[in-house]
mmCIF file of C-alpha atoms in Angstrom:
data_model
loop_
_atom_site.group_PDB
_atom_site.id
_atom_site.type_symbol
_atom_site.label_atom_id
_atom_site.label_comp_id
_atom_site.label_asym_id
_atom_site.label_seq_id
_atom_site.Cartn_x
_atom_site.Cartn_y
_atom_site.Cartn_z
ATOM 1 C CA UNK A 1 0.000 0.000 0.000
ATOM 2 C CA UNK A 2 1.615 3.347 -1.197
ATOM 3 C CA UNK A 3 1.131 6.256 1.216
ATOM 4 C CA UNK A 4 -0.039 9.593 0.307
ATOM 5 C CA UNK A 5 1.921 12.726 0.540
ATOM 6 C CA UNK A 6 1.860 14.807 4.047
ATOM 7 C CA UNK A 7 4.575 16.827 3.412
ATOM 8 C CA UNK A 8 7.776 18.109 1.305
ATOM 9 C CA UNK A 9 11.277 19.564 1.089
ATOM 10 C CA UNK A 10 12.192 22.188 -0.707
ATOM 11 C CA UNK A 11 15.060 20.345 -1.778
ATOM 12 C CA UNK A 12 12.663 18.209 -3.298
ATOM 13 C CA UNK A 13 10.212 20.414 -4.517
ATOM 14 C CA UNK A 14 11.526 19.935 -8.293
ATOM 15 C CA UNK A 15 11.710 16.574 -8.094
ATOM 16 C CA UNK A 16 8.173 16.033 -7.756
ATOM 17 C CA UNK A 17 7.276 18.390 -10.412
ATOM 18 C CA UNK A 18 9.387 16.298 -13.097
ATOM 19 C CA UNK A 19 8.026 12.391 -11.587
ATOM 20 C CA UNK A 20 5.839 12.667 -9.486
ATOM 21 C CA UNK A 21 5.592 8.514 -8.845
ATOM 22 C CA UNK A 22 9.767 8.832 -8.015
ATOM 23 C CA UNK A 23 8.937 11.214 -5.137
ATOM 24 C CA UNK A 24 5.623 9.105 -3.769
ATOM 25 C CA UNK A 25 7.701 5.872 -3.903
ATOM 26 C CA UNK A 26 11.320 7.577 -2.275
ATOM 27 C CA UNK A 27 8.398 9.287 0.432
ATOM 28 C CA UNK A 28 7.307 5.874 1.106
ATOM 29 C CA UNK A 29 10.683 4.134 1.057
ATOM 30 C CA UNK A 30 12.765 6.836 3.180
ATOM 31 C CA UNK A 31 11.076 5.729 6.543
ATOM 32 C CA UNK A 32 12.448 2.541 6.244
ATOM 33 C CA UNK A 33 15.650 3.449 5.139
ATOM 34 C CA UNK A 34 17.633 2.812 8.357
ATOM 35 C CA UNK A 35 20.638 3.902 9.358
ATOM 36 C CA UNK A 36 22.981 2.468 6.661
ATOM 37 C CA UNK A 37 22.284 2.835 2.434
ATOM 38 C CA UNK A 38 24.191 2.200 -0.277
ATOM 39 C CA UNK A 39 26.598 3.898 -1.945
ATOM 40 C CA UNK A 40 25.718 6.820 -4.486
ATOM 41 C CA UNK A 41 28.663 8.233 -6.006
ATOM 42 C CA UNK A 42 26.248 11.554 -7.132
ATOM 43 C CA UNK A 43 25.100 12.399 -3.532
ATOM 44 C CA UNK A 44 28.058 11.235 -1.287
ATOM 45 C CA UNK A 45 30.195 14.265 -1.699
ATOM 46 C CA UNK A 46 27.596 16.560 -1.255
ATOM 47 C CA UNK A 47 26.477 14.929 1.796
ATOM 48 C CA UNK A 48 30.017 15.299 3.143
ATOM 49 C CA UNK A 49 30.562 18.662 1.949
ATOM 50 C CA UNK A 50 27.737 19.987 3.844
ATOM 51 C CA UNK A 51 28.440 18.330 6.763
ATOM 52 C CA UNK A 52 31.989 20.032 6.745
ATOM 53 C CA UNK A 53 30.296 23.382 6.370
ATOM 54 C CA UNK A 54 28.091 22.685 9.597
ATOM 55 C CA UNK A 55 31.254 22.028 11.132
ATOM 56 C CA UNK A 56 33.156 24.844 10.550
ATOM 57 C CA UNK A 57 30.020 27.199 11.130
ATOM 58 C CA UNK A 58 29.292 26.037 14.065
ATOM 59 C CA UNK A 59 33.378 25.898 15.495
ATOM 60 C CA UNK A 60 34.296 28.495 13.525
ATOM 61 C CA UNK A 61 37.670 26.724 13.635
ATOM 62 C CA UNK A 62 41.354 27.634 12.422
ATOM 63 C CA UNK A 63 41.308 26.590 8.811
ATOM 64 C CA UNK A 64 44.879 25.007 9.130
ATOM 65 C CA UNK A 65 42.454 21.878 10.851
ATOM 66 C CA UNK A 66 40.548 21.773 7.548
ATOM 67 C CA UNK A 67 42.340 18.643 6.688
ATOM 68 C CA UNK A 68 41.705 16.528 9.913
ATOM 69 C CA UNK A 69 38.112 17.646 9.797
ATOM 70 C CA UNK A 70 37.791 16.816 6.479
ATOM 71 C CA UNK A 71 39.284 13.416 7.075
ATOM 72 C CA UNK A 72 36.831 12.925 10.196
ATOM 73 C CA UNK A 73 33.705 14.086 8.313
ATOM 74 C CA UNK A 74 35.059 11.812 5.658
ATOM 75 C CA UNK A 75 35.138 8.754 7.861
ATOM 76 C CA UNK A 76 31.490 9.551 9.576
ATOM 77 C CA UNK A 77 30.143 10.012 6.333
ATOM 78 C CA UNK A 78 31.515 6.077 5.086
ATOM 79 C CA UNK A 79 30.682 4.365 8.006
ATOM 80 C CA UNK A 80 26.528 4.924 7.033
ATOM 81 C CA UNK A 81 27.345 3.655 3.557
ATOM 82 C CA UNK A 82 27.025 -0.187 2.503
ATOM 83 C CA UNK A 83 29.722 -1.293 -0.009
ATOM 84 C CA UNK A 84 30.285 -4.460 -2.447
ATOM 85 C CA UNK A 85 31.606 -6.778 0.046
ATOM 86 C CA UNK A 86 34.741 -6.410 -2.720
ATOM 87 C CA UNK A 87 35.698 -3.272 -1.753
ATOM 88 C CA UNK A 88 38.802 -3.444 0.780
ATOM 89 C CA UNK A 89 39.907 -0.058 1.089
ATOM 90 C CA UNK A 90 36.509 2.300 1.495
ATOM 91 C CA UNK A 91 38.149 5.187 1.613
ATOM 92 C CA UNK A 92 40.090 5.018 -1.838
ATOM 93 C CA UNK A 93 36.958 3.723 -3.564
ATOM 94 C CA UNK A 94 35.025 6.557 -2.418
ATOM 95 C CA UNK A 95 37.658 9.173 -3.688
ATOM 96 C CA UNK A 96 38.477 7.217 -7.058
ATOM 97 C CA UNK A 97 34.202 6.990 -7.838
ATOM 98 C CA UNK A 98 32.872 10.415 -6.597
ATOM 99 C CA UNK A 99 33.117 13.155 -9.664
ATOM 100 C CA UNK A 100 35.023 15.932 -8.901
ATOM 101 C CA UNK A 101 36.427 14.555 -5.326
ATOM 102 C CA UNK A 102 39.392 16.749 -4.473
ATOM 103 C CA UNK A 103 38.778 19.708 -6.804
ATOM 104 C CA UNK A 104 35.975 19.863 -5.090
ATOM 105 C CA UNK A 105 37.328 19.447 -1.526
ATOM 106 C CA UNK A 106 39.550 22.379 -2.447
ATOM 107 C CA UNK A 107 36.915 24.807 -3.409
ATOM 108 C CA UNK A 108 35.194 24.094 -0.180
ATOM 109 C CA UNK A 109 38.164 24.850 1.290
ATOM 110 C CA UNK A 110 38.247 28.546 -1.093
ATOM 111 C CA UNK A 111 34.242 28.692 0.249
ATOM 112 C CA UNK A 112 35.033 28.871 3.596
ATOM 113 C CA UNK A 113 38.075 31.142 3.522
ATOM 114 C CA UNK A 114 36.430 33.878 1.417
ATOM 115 C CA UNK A 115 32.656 33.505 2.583
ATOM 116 C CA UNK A 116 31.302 37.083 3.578
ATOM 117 C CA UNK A 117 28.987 36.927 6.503
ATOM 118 C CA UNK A 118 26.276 39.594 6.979
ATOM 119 C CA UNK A 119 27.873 41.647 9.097
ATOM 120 C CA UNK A 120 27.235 41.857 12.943
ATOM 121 C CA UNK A 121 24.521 38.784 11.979
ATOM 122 C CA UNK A 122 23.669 35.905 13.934
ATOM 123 C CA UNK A 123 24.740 32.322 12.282
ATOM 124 C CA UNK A 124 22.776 29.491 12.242
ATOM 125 C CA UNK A 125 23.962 25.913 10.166
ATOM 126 C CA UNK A 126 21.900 23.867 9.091
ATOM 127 C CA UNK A 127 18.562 25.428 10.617
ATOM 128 C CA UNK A 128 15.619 22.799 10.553
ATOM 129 C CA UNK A 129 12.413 24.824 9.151
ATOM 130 C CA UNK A 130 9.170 24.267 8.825
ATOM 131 C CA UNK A 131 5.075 25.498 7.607
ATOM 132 C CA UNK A 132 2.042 23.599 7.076
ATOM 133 C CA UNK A 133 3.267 20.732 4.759
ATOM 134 C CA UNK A 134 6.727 22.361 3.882
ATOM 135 C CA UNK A 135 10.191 21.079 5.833
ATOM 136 C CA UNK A 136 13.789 21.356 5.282
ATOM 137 C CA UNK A 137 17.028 22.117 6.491
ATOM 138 C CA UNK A 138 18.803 25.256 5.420
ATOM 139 C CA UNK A 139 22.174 25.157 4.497
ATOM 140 C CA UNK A 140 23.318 28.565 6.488
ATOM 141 C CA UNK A 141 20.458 31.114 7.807
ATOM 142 C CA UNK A 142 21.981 34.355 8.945
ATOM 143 C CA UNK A 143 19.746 36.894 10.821
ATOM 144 C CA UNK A 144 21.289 40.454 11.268
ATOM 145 C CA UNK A 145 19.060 43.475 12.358
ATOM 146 C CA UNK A 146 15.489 42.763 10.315
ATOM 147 C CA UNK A 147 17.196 41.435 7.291
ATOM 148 C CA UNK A 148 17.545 37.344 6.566
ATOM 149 C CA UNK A 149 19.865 35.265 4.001
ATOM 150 C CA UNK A 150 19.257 31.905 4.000
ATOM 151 C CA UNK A 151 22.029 29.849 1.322
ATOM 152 C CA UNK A 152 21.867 27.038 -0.019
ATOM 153 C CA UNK A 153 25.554 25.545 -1.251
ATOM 154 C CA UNK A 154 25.489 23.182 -4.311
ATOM 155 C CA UNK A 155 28.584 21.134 -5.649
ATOM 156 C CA UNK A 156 27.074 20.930 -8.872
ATOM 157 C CA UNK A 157 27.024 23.621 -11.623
ATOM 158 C CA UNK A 158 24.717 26.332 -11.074
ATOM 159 C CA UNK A 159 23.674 27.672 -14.538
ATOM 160 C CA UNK A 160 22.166 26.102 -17.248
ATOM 161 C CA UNK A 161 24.422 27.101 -20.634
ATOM 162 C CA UNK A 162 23.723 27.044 -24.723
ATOM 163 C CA UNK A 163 26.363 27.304 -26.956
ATOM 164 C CA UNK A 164 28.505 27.825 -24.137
ATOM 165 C CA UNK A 165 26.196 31.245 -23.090
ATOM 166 C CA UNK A 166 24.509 31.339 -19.742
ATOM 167 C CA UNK A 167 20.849 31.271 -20.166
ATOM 168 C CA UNK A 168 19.882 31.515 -16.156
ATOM 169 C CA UNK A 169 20.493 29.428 -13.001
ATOM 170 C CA UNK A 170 19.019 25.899 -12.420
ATOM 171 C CA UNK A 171 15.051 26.005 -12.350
ATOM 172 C CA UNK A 172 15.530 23.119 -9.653
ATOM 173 C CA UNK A 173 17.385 25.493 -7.653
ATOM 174 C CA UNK A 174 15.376 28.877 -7.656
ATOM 175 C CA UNK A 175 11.958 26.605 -6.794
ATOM 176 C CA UNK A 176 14.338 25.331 -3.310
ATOM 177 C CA UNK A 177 15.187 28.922 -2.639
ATOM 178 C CA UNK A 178 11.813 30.360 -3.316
ATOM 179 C CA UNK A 179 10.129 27.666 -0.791
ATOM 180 C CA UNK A 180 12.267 28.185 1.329
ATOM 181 C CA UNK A 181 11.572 31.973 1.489
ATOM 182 C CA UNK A 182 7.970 31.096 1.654
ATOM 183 C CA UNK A 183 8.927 29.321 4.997
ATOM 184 C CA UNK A 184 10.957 32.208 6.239
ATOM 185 C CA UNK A 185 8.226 34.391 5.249
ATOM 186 C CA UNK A 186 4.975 32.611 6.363
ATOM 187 C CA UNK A 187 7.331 31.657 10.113
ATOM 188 C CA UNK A 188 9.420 34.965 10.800
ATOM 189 C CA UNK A 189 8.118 39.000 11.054
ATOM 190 C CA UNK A 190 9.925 39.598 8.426
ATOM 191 C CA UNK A 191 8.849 41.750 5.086
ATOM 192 C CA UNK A 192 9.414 39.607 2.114
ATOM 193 C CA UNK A 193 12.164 41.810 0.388
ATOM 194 C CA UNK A 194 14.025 41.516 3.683
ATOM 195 C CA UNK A 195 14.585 37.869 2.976
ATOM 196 C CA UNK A 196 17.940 37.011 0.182
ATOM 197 C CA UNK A 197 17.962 33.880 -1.291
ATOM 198 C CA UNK A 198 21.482 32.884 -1.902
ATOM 199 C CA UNK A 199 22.685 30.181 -4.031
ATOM 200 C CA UNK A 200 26.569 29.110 -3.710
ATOM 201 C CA UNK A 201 28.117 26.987 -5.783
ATOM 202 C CA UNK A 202 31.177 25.058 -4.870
ATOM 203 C CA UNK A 203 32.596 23.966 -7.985
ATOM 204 C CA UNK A 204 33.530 26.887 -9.797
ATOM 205 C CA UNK A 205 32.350 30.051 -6.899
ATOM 206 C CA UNK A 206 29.295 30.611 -8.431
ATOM 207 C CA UNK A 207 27.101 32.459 -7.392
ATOM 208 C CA UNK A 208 23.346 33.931 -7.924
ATOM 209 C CA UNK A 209 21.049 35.961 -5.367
ATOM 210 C CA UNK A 210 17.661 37.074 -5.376
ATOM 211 C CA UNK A 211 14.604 37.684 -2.862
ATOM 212 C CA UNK A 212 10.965 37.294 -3.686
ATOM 213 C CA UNK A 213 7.443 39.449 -3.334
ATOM 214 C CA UNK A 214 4.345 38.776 -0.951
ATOM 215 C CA UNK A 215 2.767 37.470 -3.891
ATOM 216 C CA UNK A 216 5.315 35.438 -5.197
ATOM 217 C CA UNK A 217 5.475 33.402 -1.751
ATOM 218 C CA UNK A 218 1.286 33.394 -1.896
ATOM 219 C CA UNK A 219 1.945 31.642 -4.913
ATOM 220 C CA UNK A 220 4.394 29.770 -4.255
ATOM 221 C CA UNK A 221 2.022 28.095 -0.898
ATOM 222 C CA UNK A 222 -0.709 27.159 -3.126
ATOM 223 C CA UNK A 223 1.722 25.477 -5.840
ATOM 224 C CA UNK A 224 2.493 23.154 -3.371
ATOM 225 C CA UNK A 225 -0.498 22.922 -2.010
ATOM 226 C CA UNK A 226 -2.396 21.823 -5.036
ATOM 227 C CA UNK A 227 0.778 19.641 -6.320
ATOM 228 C CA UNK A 228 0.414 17.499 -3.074
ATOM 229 C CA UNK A 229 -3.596 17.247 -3.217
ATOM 230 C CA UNK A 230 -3.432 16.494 -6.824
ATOM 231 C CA UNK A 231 -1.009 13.540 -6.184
ATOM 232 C CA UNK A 232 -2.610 12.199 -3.398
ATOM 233 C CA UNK A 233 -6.130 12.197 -5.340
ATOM 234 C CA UNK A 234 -4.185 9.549 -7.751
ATOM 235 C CA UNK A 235 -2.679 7.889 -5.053
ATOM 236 C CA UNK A 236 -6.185 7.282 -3.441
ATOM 237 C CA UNK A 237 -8.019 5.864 -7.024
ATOM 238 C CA UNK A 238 -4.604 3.306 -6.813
ATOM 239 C CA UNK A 239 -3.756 4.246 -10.093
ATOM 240 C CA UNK A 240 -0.243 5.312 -9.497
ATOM 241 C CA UNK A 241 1.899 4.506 -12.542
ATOM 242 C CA UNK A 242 0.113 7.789 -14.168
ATOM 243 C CA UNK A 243 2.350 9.569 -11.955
ATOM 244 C CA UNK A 244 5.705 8.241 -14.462
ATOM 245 C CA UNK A 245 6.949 10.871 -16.220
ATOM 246 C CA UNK A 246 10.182 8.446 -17.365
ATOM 247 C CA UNK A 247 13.743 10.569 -18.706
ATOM 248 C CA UNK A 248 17.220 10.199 -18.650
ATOM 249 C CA UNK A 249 17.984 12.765 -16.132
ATOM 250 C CA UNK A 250 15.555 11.318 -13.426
ATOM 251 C CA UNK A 251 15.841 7.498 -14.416
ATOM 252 C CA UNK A 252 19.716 7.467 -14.604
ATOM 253 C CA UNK A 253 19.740 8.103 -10.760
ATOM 254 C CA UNK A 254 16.250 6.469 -9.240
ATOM 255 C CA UNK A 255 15.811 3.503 -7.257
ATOM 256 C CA UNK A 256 12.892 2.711 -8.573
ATOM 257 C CA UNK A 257 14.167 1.310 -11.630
ATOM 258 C CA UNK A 258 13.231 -2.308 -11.421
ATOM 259 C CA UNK A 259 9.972 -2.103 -10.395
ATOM 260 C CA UNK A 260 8.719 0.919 -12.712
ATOM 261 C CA UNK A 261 6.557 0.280 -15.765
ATOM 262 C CA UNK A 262 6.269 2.820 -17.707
ATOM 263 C CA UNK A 263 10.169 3.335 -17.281
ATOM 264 C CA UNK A 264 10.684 0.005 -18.999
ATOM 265 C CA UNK A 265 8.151 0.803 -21.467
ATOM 266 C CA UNK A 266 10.256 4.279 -22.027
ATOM 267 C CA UNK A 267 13.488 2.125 -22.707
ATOM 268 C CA UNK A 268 11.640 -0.133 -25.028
ATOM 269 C CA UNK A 269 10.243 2.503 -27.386
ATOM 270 C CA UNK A 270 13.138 5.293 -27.499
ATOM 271 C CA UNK A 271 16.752 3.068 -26.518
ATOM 272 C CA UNK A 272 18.882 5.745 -27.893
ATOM 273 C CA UNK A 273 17.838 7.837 -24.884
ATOM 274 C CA UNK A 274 19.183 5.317 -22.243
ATOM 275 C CA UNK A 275 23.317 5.892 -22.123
ATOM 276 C CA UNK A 276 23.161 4.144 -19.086
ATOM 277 C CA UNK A 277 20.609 2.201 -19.328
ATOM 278 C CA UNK A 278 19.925 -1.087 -21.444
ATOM 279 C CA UNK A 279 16.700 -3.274 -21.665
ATOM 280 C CA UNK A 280 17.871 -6.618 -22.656
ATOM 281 C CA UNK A 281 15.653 -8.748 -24.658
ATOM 282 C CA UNK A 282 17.761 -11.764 -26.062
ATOM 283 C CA UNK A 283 21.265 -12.579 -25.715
ATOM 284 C CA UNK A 284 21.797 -13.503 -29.753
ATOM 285 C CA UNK A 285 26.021 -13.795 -29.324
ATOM 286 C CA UNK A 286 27.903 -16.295 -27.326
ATOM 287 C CA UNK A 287 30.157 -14.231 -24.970
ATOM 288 C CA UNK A 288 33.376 -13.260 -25.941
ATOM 289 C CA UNK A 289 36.079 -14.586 -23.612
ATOM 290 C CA UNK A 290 38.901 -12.460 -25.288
ATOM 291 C CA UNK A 291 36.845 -9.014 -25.022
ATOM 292 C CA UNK A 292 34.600 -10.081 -22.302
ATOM 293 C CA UNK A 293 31.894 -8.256 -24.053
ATOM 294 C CA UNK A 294 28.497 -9.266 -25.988
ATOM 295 C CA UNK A 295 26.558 -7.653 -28.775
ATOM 296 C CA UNK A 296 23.020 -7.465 -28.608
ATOM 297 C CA UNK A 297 19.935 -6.025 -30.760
ATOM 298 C CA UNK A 298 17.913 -3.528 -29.060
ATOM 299 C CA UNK A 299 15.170 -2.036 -31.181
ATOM 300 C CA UNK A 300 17.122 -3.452 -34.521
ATOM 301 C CA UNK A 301 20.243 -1.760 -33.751
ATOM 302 C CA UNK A 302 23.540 -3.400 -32.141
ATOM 303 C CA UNK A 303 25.168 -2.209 -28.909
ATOM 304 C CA UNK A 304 27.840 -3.912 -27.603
ATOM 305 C CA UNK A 305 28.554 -4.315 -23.897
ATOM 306 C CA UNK A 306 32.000 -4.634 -23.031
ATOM 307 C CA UNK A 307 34.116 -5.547 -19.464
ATOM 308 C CA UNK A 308 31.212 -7.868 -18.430
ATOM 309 C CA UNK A 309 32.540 -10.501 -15.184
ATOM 310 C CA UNK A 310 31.796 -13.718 -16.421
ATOM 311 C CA UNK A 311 29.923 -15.019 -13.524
ATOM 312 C CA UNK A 312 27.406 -11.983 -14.238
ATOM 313 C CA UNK A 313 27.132 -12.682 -18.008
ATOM 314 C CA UNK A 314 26.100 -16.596 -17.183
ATOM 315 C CA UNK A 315 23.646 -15.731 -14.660
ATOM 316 C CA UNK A 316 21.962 -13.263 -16.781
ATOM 317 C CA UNK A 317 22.310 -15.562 -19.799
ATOM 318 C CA UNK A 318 20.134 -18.332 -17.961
ATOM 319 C CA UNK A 319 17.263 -15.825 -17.097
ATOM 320 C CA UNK A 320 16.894 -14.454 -20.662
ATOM 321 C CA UNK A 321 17.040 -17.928 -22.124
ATOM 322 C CA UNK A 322 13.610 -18.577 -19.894
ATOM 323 C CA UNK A 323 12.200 -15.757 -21.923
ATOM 324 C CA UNK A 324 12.387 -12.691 -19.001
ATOM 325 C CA UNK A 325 13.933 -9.401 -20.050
ATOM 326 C CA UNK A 326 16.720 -8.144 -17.837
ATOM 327 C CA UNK A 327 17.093 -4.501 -17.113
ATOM 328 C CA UNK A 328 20.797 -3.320 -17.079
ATOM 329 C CA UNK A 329 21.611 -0.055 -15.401
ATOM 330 C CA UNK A 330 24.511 1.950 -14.906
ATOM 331 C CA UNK A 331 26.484 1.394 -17.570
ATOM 332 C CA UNK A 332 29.084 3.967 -18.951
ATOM 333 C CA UNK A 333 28.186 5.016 -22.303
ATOM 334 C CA UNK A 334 31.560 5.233 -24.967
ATOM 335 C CA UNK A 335 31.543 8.491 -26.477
ATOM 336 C CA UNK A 336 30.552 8.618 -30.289
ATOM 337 C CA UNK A 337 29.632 4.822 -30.389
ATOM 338 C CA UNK A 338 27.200 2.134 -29.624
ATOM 339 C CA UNK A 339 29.541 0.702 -27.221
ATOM 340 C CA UNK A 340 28.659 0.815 -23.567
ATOM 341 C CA UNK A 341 30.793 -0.357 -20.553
ATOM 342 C CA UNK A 342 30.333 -2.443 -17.444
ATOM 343 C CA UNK A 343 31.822 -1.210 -14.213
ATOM 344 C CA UNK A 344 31.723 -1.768 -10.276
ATOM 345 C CA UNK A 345 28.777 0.202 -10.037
ATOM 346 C CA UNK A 346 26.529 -1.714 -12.762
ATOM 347 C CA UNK A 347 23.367 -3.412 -11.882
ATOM 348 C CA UNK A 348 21.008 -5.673 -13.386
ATOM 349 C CA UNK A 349 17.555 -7.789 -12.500
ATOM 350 C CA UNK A 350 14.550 -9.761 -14.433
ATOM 351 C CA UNK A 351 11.876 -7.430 -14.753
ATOM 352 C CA UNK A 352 8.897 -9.527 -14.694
ATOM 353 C CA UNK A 353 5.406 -8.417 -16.560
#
């Protein structure tokens, strides 16, 4: 039984726009999470990156220790992860897997040396907030006189770019940073023009601010409140798989993949959209022992698969010879070919009717 939606984060917020069954099934999944998950080389640095800025806001500590707290935040951070039982040295696999690892350990590093605070302001780290059916945790809230900057710090690229011109910041972000205002603003006497919405980036020192009107954070209340009542309406007729809105930017990185229908369906119709991503039919090609590596159709077109472990090739092998498909996921897609690439991180499992 699938539980409807009570409430949201603004982190989230965007999410839910673009799939709306992703968010339902994560809501329902995250309470029974547990302490320990696996590993996700996309979120892992940012979870450790912000937990080094809570540190240092709260200590306010001599950045010659940035190192050893790194390190300690570091080792924290791995200890709630679950690994291949193959991986020896957690540590090193976490460093060699995570994009960007140490330039991006060095720019947090630049972040915190160069930061402006609002001056004479109060400082509060990640400061839980919460209205009606809105929570979240912002990143650094700063209160100084009547004036409020809540910022948010992202290690991914904040702008969006065509033909290598900027055409505006992240839509994903601006809706966090405007629901969070409409927190601040529906929680705190505070005007809304007294409230900046900051937006740091920590790969390159980006950086975009803004602040919102009365009506803009009237508007952006009943957004969410009609985007939750809406989903839970669907929810309640049981109906849920009308709530798949399956593409490469959301499926690449869901845990949901196995079980989703109309993401299968996606891969079925469109392949070439799926880098990642294959939906095996039937294994037509004994494996190649030399290349470790099969070809298969898909959709009357050949992609090969290369650096596939034997052991995985013969179990998947005897469930596609009972006539099951077998979803593949995370694969690494060769530039300018039809040639995709097993690694560590590569997954696969019948998907049944």
């Amino acid at each position: 039984m699938i539980n409807k939606i009570e409430k949201i984060s603004p982190s989230m917020l965007a999410a839910f726009e673009k799939c709306k069954l992703k968010f339902v099934l994560d809501s329902n999944a995250r309470g029974g999470r547990g302490y320990n998950y696996d590993f996700n080389p996309n979120s892992f640095l940012g979870t450790l990156i912000h937990k080094v800025l809570e540190t240092y806001f709260k200590e306010f500590y001599d950045l010659k220790l940035f190192d050893s707290k790194w390190q300690a935040a570091l080792i924290e951070n791995s200890q709630k992860v679950q690994f291949d039982s193959e991986v020896i040295d957690v540590l090193e696999y976490i460093k060699y897997w995570v994009p960007g690892y140490y330039p991006k350990k060095i720019n947090t590093l630049k972040i915190l040396s160069s930061y402006p605070l609002l001056a004479h302001g109060i400082v509060y780290p990640e400061k839980k907030v919460h209205f009606k059916n809105v929570y979240g945790v912002i990143d650094l809230f700063e209160v100084s006189g009547d004036k409020i900057r809540v910022t948010d710090f992202k290690t991914g690229v904040l702008f969006n770019t065509e033909d290598g011109l900027n055409i505006g910041v992240k839509e994903a972000y601006i809706e966090q940073l405007k629901t969070y205002g409409y927190i601040i603003y529906r929680t705190e006497e505070v005007q809304a023009e007294d409230i900046e919405l900051v937006i740091k980036g920590l790969g390159n020192n980006e950086i975009y601010s803004f602040s919102c009107t009365h009506e803009e954070y009237v508007a952006q209340g009943l957004k969410i409140d009609n985007l939750i009542n809406e989903t839970n309406k669907v929810i309640g007729s049981g109906n849920t798989t009308i709530l798949a809105t399956p593409e490469s930017g959301i499926c690449n990185f869901c845990n949901h993949q196995f079980e989703c229908a109309p993401f299968r369906l996606a891969i079925g119709t469109q392949p070439e959209k799926w880098e990642k991503i294959v939906l095996l039919k039937i294994i037509n090609v004994k494996f190649d022992f030399s290349e470790r590596s099969i070809n298969i159709i898909v959709n009357n077109r050949t992609t090969s698969i290369h650096n596939i472990p034997e052991k995985d090739f013969v179990a998947i092998k005897k469930i596609n010879e009972l006539g099951i498909e077998v979803l593949i996921t995370q694969l690494y897609q060769v530039h300018n070919s039809n040639v995709k690439k097993w690694s560590k991180l590569t997954k696969y499992k019948e998907v049944l009717a």
